[in-house]
Tab-separated table of C-alpha atoms in Angstrom:
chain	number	residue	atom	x	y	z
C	1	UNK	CA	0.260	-38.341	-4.023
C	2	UNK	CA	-0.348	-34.519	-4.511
C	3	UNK	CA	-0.117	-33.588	-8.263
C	4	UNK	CA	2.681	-31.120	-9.086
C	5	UNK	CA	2.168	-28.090	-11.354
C	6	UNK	CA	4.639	-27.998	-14.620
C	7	UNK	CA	6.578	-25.246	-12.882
C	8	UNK	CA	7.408	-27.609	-9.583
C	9	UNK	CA	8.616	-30.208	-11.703
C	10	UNK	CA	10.759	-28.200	-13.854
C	11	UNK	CA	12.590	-27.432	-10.908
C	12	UNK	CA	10.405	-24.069	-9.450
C	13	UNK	CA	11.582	-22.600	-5.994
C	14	UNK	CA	9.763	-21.696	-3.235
C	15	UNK	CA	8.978	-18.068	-5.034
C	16	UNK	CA	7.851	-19.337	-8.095
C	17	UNK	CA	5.711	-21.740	-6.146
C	18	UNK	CA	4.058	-19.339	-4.356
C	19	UNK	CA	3.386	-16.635	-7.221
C	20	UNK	CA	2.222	-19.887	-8.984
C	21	UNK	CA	-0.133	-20.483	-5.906
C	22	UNK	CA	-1.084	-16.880	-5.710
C	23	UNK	CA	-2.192	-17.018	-9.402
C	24	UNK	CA	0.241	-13.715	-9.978
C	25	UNK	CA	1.185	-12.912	-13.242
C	26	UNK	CA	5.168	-13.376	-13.377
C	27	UNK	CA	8.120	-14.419	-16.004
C	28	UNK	CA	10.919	-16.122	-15.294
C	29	UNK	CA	14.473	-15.006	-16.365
C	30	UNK	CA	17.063	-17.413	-16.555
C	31	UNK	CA	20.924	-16.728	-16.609
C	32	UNK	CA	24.332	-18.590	-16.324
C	33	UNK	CA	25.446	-17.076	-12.667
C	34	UNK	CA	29.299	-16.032	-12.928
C	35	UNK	CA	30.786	-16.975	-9.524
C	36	UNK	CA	33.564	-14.267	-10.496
C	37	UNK	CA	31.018	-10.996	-11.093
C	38	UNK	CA	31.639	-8.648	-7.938
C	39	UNK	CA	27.580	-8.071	-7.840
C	40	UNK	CA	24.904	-10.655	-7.996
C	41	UNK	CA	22.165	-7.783	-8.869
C	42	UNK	CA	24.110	-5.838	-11.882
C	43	UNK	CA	25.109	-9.004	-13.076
C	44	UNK	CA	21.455	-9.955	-13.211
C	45	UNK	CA	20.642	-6.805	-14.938
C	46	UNK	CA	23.487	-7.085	-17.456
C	47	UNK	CA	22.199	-10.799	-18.034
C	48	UNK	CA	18.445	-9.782	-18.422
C	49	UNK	CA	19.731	-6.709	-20.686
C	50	UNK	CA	17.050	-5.025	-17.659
C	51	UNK	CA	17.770	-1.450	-16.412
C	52	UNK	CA	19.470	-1.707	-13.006
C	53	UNK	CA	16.807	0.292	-11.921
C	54	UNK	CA	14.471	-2.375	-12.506
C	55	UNK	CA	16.232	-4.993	-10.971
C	56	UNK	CA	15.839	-5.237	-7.238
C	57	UNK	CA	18.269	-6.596	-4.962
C	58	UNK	CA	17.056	-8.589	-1.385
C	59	UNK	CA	18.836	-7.809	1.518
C	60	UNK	CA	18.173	-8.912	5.088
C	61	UNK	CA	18.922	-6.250	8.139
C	62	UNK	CA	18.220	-6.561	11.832
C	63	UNK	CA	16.599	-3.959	13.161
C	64	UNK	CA	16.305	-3.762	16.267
C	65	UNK	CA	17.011	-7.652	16.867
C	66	UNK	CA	14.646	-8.687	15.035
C	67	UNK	CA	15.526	-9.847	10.784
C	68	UNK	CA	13.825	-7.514	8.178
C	69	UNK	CA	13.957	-7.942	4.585
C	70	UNK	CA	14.720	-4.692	2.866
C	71	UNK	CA	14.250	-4.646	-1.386
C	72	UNK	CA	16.126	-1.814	-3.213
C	73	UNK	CA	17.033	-1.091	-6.738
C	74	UNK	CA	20.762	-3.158	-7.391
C	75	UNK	CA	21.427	0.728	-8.882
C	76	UNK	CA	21.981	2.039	-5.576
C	77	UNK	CA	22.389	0.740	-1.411
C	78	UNK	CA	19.853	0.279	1.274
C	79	UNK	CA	20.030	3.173	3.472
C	80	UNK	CA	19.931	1.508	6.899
C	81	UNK	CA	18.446	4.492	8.925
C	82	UNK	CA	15.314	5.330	6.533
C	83	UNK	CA	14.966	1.149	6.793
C	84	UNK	CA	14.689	0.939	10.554
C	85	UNK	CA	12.316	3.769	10.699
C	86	UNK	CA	9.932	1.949	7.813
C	87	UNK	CA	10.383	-1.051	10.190
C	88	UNK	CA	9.451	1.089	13.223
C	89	UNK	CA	12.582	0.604	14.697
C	90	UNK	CA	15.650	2.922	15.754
C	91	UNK	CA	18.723	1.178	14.276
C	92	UNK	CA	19.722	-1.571	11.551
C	93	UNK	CA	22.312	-3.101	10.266
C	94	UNK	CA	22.947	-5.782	7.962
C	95	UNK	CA	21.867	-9.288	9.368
C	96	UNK	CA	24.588	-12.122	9.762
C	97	UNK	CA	24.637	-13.576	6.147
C	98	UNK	CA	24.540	-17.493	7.768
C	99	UNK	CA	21.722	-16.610	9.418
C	100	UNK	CA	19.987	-14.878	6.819
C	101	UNK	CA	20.535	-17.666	4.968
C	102	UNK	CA	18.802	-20.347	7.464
C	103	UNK	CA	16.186	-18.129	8.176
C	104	UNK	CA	15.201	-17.507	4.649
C	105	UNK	CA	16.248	-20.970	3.570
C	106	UNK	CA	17.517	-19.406	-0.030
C	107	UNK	CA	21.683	-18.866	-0.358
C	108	UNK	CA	22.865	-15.330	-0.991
C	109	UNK	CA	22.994	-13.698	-4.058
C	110	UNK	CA	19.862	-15.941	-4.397
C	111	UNK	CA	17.649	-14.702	-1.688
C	112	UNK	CA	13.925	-13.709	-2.995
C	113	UNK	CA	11.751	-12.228	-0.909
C	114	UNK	CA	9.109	-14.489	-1.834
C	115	UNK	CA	8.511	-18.405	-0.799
C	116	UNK	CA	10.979	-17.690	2.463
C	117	UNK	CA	10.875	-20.693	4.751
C	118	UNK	CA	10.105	-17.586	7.413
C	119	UNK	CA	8.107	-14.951	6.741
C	120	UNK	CA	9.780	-11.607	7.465
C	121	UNK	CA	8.997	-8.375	7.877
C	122	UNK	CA	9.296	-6.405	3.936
C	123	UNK	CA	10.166	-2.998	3.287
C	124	UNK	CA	10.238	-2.498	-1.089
C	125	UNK	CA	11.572	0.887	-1.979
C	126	UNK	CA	9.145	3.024	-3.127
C	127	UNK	CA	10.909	3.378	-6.406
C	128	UNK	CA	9.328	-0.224	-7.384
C	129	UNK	CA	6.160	1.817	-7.576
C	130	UNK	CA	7.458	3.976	-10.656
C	131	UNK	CA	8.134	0.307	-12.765
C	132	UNK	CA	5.302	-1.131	-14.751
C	133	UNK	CA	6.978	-4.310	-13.510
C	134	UNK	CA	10.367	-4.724	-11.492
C	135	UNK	CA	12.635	-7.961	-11.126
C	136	UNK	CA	13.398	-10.176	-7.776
C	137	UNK	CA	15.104	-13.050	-7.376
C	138	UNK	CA	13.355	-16.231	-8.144
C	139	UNK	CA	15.674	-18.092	-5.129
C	140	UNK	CA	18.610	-19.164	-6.810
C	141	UNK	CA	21.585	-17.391	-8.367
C	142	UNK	CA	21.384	-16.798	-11.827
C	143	UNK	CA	17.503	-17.230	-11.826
C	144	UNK	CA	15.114	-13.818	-11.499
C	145	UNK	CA	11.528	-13.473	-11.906
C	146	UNK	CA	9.819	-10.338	-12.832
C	147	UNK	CA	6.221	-9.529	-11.577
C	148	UNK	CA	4.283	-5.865	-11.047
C	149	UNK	CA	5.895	-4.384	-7.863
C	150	UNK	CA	2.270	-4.323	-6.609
C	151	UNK	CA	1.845	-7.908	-6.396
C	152	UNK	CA	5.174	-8.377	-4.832
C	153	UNK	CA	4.542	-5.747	-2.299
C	154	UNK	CA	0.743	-7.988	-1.940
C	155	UNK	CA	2.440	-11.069	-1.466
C	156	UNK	CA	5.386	-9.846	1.047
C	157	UNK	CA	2.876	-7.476	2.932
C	158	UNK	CA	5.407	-5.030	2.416
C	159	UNK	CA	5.954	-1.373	3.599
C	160	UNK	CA	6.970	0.907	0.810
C	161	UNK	CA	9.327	3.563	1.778
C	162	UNK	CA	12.241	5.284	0.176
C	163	UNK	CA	14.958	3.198	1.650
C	164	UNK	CA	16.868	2.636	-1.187
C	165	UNK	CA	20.025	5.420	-2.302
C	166	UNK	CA	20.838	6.207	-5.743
């Protein structure tokens, strides 16, 4: 039997798993998730006591039929035509959340873009670039890690492009 690392047994997700495997520097934030709060990111960021502008929401969009993962600042919205055109694509809107779901294999409001059970296309707003280090979800509600938006766009193979709208 395969030995697991401290973080696996403590109950690590598929994004902590693979930072771990990645050997990225990352910290994990840890909050009670209120079912009631009307945003899963500003709640984060209120938890954390972390700028919203730090804290970077995961959404998934179809563009063009085919699922993208789009990461913007939980301080503003995805703007869905500058995402297509990062994708190289000529329209997007937002995925079906089920299916986002299956296809990621995390639950919304919990949906990293790291450790998804399929890998996805990644645009990161080029905002994360301005951030020493920015914060993602860590696959589960209530649970965030924070990492150097350079490694995350390493990891993801992501596009950066100014997506996001303040």
């Amino acid at each position: 039997m395969a030995k697991k690392s401290k973080k696996q047994q403590s109950g690590g997700t598929p994004a902590t798993v693979a930072l771990t495997a990645a050997g990225v520097e990352y910290t994990v934030h840890s909050y009670d998730h209120d079912p009631s709060h009307p945003s899963y990111g500003e709640e984060a960021a209120e938890a954390m006591g972390v700028s919203p502008d730090r804290v970077f929401k995961t959404l998934v969009a179809d563009v063009d039929g085919t699922l993208t993962v789009a990461v913007v600042p939980v301080s503003g919205t995805l703007d869905l035509k500058a995402l297509a055109a990062a994708a190289g694509g000529k329209r997007a809107t937002m995925a079906d959340p089920a299916l986002a779901e299956r296809t990621t294999g995390y639950v919304r409001g919990g949906i990293s873009p790291l450790g998804q059970r399929k890998r996805l296309t990644t645009v990161l707003d080029d905002s994360a670039e301005s951030h020493e280090t920015i914060c993602v979800s860590a696959g589960r509600r209530g649970l965030e890690v924070e990492l150097a938006p350079g490694d995350l766009a390493k990891l993801t193979s992501a596009v950066l492009a100014p997506i996001g709208r303040g």
